[in-house]
């Protein structure tokens, strides 16, 4: 996080790093010291804070309407992969979506990053196990295309939808005996 600093620059504008007339962050930098994100997403990190880091790509076909709002498409893809692999929310990050000339074929690049604590919350023990599970999901997507079914993906609540593969935030907390 970069703090906003207030001071006089004699008519010049201070950049995000507080340098009067400065150019801001260097290309690819995540802070004013020039550090970059490591593979675990830590600014200036050495890559040791994550237990799992997977870079993956999928080429598939989507409905043209899905391309109208790429931020929604990214969120849906992230949620679908997390749901299909049984990963905690926020673990999958789409890094790039490339559309083909025909407008319905896309290439999606994404990462899966887990800390040791997050990995312990899953059924997986290693990067290899997650990669193998992803390959199975990838085959399903290759056969069926990207099909988003919105609903509650938490099997522990009363309105769980076993067909849903995109959590739409509709999961209802069931209260028993006032608890």
PDB file of C-alpha atoms in Angstrom:
ATOM      1  CA  UNK A   1       0.000   0.000   0.000  1.00  0.00           C
ATOM      2  CA  UNK A   2       1.255   3.405  -0.906  1.00  0.00           C
ATOM      3  CA  UNK A   3       0.484   6.254   1.471  1.00  0.00           C
ATOM      4  CA  UNK A   4      -0.454   9.615   0.058  1.00  0.00           C
ATOM      5  CA  UNK A   5       2.033  12.299   1.092  1.00  0.00           C
ATOM      6  CA  UNK A   6       1.241  16.003   1.117  1.00  0.00           C
ATOM      7  CA  UNK A   7       4.062  18.503   0.585  1.00  0.00           C
ATOM      8  CA  UNK A   8       5.012  21.375  -1.669  1.00  0.00           C
ATOM      9  CA  UNK A   9       6.590  20.675  -5.029  1.00  0.00           C
ATOM     10  CA  UNK A  10       6.908  24.313  -6.112  1.00  0.00           C
ATOM     11  CA  UNK A  11       4.270  23.895  -8.795  1.00  0.00           C
ATOM     12  CA  UNK A  12       5.255  20.382  -9.831  1.00  0.00           C
ATOM     13  CA  UNK A  13       3.055  17.392  -9.202  1.00  0.00           C
ATOM     14  CA  UNK A  14       4.335  14.704  -6.852  1.00  0.00           C
ATOM     15  CA  UNK A  15       4.083  11.169  -8.183  1.00  0.00           C
ATOM     16  CA  UNK A  16       2.806   8.199  -6.171  1.00  0.00           C
ATOM     17  CA  UNK A  17       6.286   7.790  -4.661  1.00  0.00           C
ATOM     18  CA  UNK A  18       6.387  11.403  -3.462  1.00  0.00           C
ATOM     19  CA  UNK A  19       8.925  12.577  -6.036  1.00  0.00           C
ATOM     20  CA  UNK A  20       8.209  16.045  -7.390  1.00  0.00           C
ATOM     21  CA  UNK A  21       7.834  15.726 -11.141  1.00  0.00           C
ATOM     22  CA  UNK A  22       8.648  12.023 -10.871  1.00  0.00           C
ATOM     23  CA  UNK A  23       7.484   9.266 -13.171  1.00  0.00           C
ATOM     24  CA  UNK A  24       5.813   7.091 -10.551  1.00  0.00           C
ATOM     25  CA  UNK A  25       6.413   3.392 -10.223  1.00  0.00           C
ATOM     26  CA  UNK A  26       8.912   1.808 -12.593  1.00  0.00           C
ATOM     27  CA  UNK A  27       7.414  -0.537 -15.190  1.00  0.00           C
ATOM     28  CA  UNK A  28       6.470  -3.796 -13.477  1.00  0.00           C
ATOM     29  CA  UNK A  29       7.303  -2.484  -9.996  1.00  0.00           C
ATOM     30  CA  UNK A  30       4.915  -2.970  -7.096  1.00  0.00           C
ATOM     31  CA  UNK A  31       6.463  -0.330  -4.824  1.00  0.00           C
ATOM     32  CA  UNK A  32       8.632   2.785  -4.927  1.00  0.00           C
ATOM     33  CA  UNK A  33      11.774   0.755  -4.194  1.00  0.00           C
ATOM     34  CA  UNK A  34      11.477  -1.001  -7.569  1.00  0.00           C
ATOM     35  CA  UNK A  35      10.496  -4.374  -6.154  1.00  0.00           C
ATOM     36  CA  UNK A  36       8.323  -6.696  -8.241  1.00  0.00           C
ATOM     37  CA  UNK A  37       5.700  -9.264  -7.286  1.00  0.00           C
ATOM     38  CA  UNK A  38       7.078 -12.751  -6.775  1.00  0.00           C
ATOM     39  CA  UNK A  39       5.212 -15.847  -7.932  1.00  0.00           C
ATOM     40  CA  UNK A  40       3.279 -15.836  -4.651  1.00  0.00           C
ATOM     41  CA  UNK A  41       2.006 -12.306  -5.264  1.00  0.00           C
ATOM     42  CA  UNK A  42       4.217 -10.781  -2.553  1.00  0.00           C
ATOM     43  CA  UNK A  43       5.829  -7.441  -3.382  1.00  0.00           C
ATOM     44  CA  UNK A  44       9.580  -7.931  -3.067  1.00  0.00           C
ATOM     45  CA  UNK A  45       9.083 -11.522  -1.926  1.00  0.00           C
ATOM     46  CA  UNK A  46      11.368 -14.426  -2.666  1.00  0.00           C
ATOM     47  CA  UNK A  47       8.691 -16.931  -3.688  1.00  0.00           C
ATOM     48  CA  UNK A  48       8.857 -18.855  -0.429  1.00  0.00           C
ATOM     49  CA  UNK A  49       5.536 -17.711   1.046  1.00  0.00           C
ATOM     50  CA  UNK A  50       3.312 -19.904  -1.113  1.00  0.00           C
ATOM     51  CA  UNK A  51       3.016 -23.655  -1.011  1.00  0.00           C
ATOM     52  CA  UNK A  52       1.478 -23.896  -4.479  1.00  0.00           C
ATOM     53  CA  UNK A  53       1.904 -21.766  -7.569  1.00  0.00           C
ATOM     54  CA  UNK A  54       0.463 -22.942 -10.879  1.00  0.00           C
ATOM     55  CA  UNK A  55       0.340 -21.036 -14.159  1.00  0.00           C
ATOM     56  CA  UNK A  56      -2.189 -22.470 -16.581  1.00  0.00           C
ATOM     57  CA  UNK A  57      -3.894 -21.725 -19.870  1.00  0.00           C
ATOM     58  CA  UNK A  58      -7.086 -22.910 -21.490  1.00  0.00           C
ATOM     59  CA  UNK A  59      -8.368 -22.366 -25.003  1.00  0.00           C
ATOM     60  CA  UNK A  60     -12.122 -22.647 -25.338  1.00  0.00           C
ATOM     61  CA  UNK A  61     -15.235 -21.277 -26.984  1.00  0.00           C
ATOM     62  CA  UNK A  62     -17.627 -18.850 -25.331  1.00  0.00           C
ATOM     63  CA  UNK A  63     -20.893 -17.253 -26.227  1.00  0.00           C
ATOM     64  CA  UNK A  64     -20.320 -13.841 -27.847  1.00  0.00           C
ATOM     65  CA  UNK A  65     -22.420 -12.261 -25.084  1.00  0.00           C
ATOM     66  CA  UNK A  66     -19.837 -13.443 -22.517  1.00  0.00           C
ATOM     67  CA  UNK A  67     -17.281 -11.135 -24.158  1.00  0.00           C
ATOM     68  CA  UNK A  68     -19.386  -8.017 -23.595  1.00  0.00           C
ATOM     69  CA  UNK A  69     -18.025  -7.545 -20.051  1.00  0.00           C
ATOM     70  CA  UNK A  70     -14.560  -9.061 -19.623  1.00  0.00           C
ATOM     71  CA  UNK A  71     -14.437  -8.311 -15.883  1.00  0.00           C
ATOM     72  CA  UNK A  72     -17.558 -10.462 -15.364  1.00  0.00           C
ATOM     73  CA  UNK A  73     -16.088 -13.161 -17.606  1.00  0.00           C
ATOM     74  CA  UNK A  74     -12.857 -13.127 -15.546  1.00  0.00           C
ATOM     75  CA  UNK A  75     -14.808 -13.410 -12.277  1.00  0.00           C
ATOM     76  CA  UNK A  76     -16.915 -16.264 -13.671  1.00  0.00           C
ATOM     77  CA  UNK A  77     -13.846 -18.161 -14.893  1.00  0.00           C
ATOM     78  CA  UNK A  78     -12.094 -17.704 -11.533  1.00  0.00           C
ATOM     79  CA  UNK A  79     -15.170 -18.876  -9.633  1.00  0.00           C
ATOM     80  CA  UNK A  80     -15.712 -21.845 -11.970  1.00  0.00           C
ATOM     81  CA  UNK A  81     -12.128 -23.078 -11.549  1.00  0.00           C
ATOM     82  CA  UNK A  82     -12.214 -22.561  -7.771  1.00  0.00           C
ATOM     83  CA  UNK A  83     -15.538 -24.410  -7.511  1.00  0.00           C
ATOM     84  CA  UNK A  84     -14.514 -27.274  -9.796  1.00  0.00           C
ATOM     85  CA  UNK A  85     -11.239 -27.778  -7.901  1.00  0.00           C
ATOM     86  CA  UNK A  86     -12.708 -27.158  -4.447  1.00  0.00           C
ATOM     87  CA  UNK A  87     -10.383 -24.210  -3.791  1.00  0.00           C
ATOM     88  CA  UNK A  88     -11.009 -21.277  -1.448  1.00  0.00           C
ATOM     89  CA  UNK A  89     -12.345 -18.039  -2.972  1.00  0.00           C
ATOM     90  CA  UNK A  90      -9.727 -15.681  -4.353  1.00  0.00           C
ATOM     91  CA  UNK A  91      -7.095 -18.341  -5.119  1.00  0.00           C
ATOM     92  CA  UNK A  92      -7.473 -18.263  -8.919  1.00  0.00           C
ATOM     93  CA  UNK A  93      -6.534 -15.063 -10.750  1.00  0.00           C
ATOM     94  CA  UNK A  94      -7.121 -14.594 -14.475  1.00  0.00           C
ATOM     95  CA  UNK A  95      -4.059 -12.798 -15.822  1.00  0.00           C
ATOM     96  CA  UNK A  96      -5.062 -12.456 -19.473  1.00  0.00           C
ATOM     97  CA  UNK A  97      -7.897 -13.208 -21.898  1.00  0.00           C
ATOM     98  CA  UNK A  98      -7.126 -13.167 -25.611  1.00  0.00           C
ATOM     99  CA  UNK A  99      -9.959 -13.233 -28.137  1.00  0.00           C
ATOM    100  CA  UNK A 100      -9.521 -14.887 -31.513  1.00  0.00           C
ATOM    101  CA  UNK A 101     -10.432 -13.222 -34.758  1.00  0.00           C
ATOM    102  CA  UNK A 102     -13.761 -15.066 -34.920  1.00  0.00           C
ATOM    103  CA  UNK A 103     -14.766 -13.520 -31.589  1.00  0.00           C
ATOM    104  CA  UNK A 104     -15.869 -16.684 -29.786  1.00  0.00           C
ATOM    105  CA  UNK A 105     -12.623 -18.602 -29.222  1.00  0.00           C
ATOM    106  CA  UNK A 106     -10.610 -17.329 -26.280  1.00  0.00           C
ATOM    107  CA  UNK A 107      -7.335 -18.153 -24.586  1.00  0.00           C
ATOM    108  CA  UNK A 108      -7.439 -17.664 -20.818  1.00  0.00           C
ATOM    109  CA  UNK A 109      -4.245 -17.448 -18.799  1.00  0.00           C
ATOM    110  CA  UNK A 110      -4.512 -17.698 -15.019  1.00  0.00           C
ATOM    111  CA  UNK A 111      -2.650 -18.537 -11.850  1.00  0.00           C
ATOM    112  CA  UNK A 112      -3.505 -20.633  -8.813  1.00  0.00           C
ATOM    113  CA  UNK A 113      -1.621 -19.509  -5.707  1.00  0.00           C
ATOM    114  CA  UNK A 114      -2.031 -21.041  -2.249  1.00  0.00           C
ATOM    115  CA  UNK A 115      -0.223 -20.455   1.020  1.00  0.00           C
ATOM    116  CA  UNK A 116       0.517 -23.455   3.231  1.00  0.00           C
ATOM    117  CA  UNK A 117      -2.519 -22.553   5.345  1.00  0.00           C
ATOM    118  CA  UNK A 118      -4.802 -22.315   2.305  1.00  0.00           C
ATOM    119  CA  UNK A 119      -3.466 -25.598   0.914  1.00  0.00           C
ATOM    120  CA  UNK A 120      -4.335 -27.284   4.218  1.00  0.00           C
ATOM    121  CA  UNK A 121      -7.989 -26.213   3.675  1.00  0.00           C
ATOM    122  CA  UNK A 122      -8.170 -28.213   0.434  1.00  0.00           C
ATOM    123  CA  UNK A 123      -8.150 -31.900  -0.437  1.00  0.00           C
ATOM    124  CA  UNK A 124      -4.770 -31.458  -2.149  1.00  0.00           C
ATOM    125  CA  UNK A 125      -1.264 -31.987  -0.793  1.00  0.00           C
ATOM    126  CA  UNK A 126       0.880 -30.646  -3.620  1.00  0.00           C
ATOM    127  CA  UNK A 127       1.178 -28.593  -6.780  1.00  0.00           C
ATOM    128  CA  UNK A 128       1.209 -31.825  -8.778  1.00  0.00           C
ATOM    129  CA  UNK A 129      -2.161 -32.927  -7.362  1.00  0.00           C
ATOM    130  CA  UNK A 130      -3.730 -29.563  -8.213  1.00  0.00           C
ATOM    131  CA  UNK A 131      -2.231 -29.654 -11.718  1.00  0.00           C
ATOM    132  CA  UNK A 132      -3.616 -33.171 -12.272  1.00  0.00           C
ATOM    133  CA  UNK A 133      -7.068 -32.120 -11.072  1.00  0.00           C
ATOM    134  CA  UNK A 134      -6.908 -29.035 -13.302  1.00  0.00           C
ATOM    135  CA  UNK A 135      -6.118 -31.236 -16.318  1.00  0.00           C
ATOM    136  CA  UNK A 136      -9.347 -33.173 -15.685  1.00  0.00           C
ATOM    137  CA  UNK A 137     -11.371 -29.946 -15.455  1.00  0.00           C
ATOM    138  CA  UNK A 138      -9.617 -28.639 -18.566  1.00  0.00           C
ATOM    139  CA  UNK A 139     -10.737 -31.736 -20.508  1.00  0.00           C
ATOM    140  CA  UNK A 140     -14.351 -31.175 -19.400  1.00  0.00           C
ATOM    141  CA  UNK A 141     -14.174 -27.559 -20.553  1.00  0.00           C
ATOM    142  CA  UNK A 142     -12.598 -28.624 -23.854  1.00  0.00           C
ATOM    143  CA  UNK A 143     -15.474 -31.079 -24.410  1.00  0.00           C
ATOM    144  CA  UNK A 144     -18.334 -28.874 -23.225  1.00  0.00           C
ATOM    145  CA  UNK A 145     -17.014 -25.300 -23.524  1.00  0.00           C
ATOM    146  CA  UNK A 146     -17.327 -22.786 -20.715  1.00  0.00           C
ATOM    147  CA  UNK A 147     -20.756 -23.231 -19.185  1.00  0.00           C
ATOM    148  CA  UNK A 148     -21.487 -20.973 -16.232  1.00  0.00           C
ATOM    149  CA  UNK A 149     -24.217 -22.097 -13.843  1.00  0.00           C
ATOM    150  CA  UNK A 150     -24.767 -19.499 -11.129  1.00  0.00           C
ATOM    151  CA  UNK A 151     -25.909 -20.548  -7.697  1.00  0.00           C
ATOM    152  CA  UNK A 152     -24.816 -21.500  -4.211  1.00  0.00           C
ATOM    153  CA  UNK A 153     -21.746 -23.759  -4.335  1.00  0.00           C
ATOM    154  CA  UNK A 154     -21.471 -24.407  -0.580  1.00  0.00           C
ATOM    155  CA  UNK A 155     -22.712 -27.947   0.171  1.00  0.00           C
ATOM    156  CA  UNK A 156     -23.075 -27.044   3.860  1.00  0.00           C
ATOM    157  CA  UNK A 157     -26.054 -24.712   3.421  1.00  0.00           C
ATOM    158  CA  UNK A 158     -29.716 -25.364   2.723  1.00  0.00           C
ATOM    159  CA  UNK A 159     -29.902 -23.742  -0.716  1.00  0.00           C
ATOM    160  CA  UNK A 160     -26.853 -25.549  -2.145  1.00  0.00           C
ATOM    161  CA  UNK A 161     -27.109 -26.091  -5.903  1.00  0.00           C
ATOM    162  CA  UNK A 162     -25.054 -29.154  -6.897  1.00  0.00           C
ATOM    163  CA  UNK A 163     -25.142 -28.034 -10.552  1.00  0.00           C
ATOM    164  CA  UNK A 164     -23.745 -24.554  -9.840  1.00  0.00           C
ATOM    165  CA  UNK A 165     -20.138 -23.925 -10.805  1.00  0.00           C
ATOM    166  CA  UNK A 166     -20.086 -20.151 -10.214  1.00  0.00           C
ATOM    167  CA  UNK A 167     -20.840 -18.982  -6.680  1.00  0.00           C
ATOM    168  CA  UNK A 168     -23.224 -16.055  -7.027  1.00  0.00           C
ATOM    169  CA  UNK A 169     -23.224 -15.129  -3.335  1.00  0.00           C
ATOM    170  CA  UNK A 170     -26.717 -16.525  -2.761  1.00  0.00           C
ATOM    171  CA  UNK A 171     -25.747 -19.107  -0.125  1.00  0.00           C
ATOM    172  CA  UNK A 172     -28.096 -18.776   2.829  1.00  0.00           C
ATOM    173  CA  UNK A 173     -26.876 -19.453   6.321  1.00  0.00           C
ATOM    174  CA  UNK A 174     -29.217 -21.984   7.913  1.00  0.00           C
ATOM    175  CA  UNK A 175     -29.968 -21.223  11.560  1.00  0.00           C
ATOM    176  CA  UNK A 176     -30.957 -24.077  13.835  1.00  0.00           C
ATOM    177  CA  UNK A 177     -32.524 -23.521  17.269  1.00  0.00           C
ATOM    178  CA  UNK A 178     -31.620 -19.841  17.244  1.00  0.00           C
ATOM    179  CA  UNK A 179     -27.900 -20.570  16.750  1.00  0.00           C
TER     180      UNK A 179
END
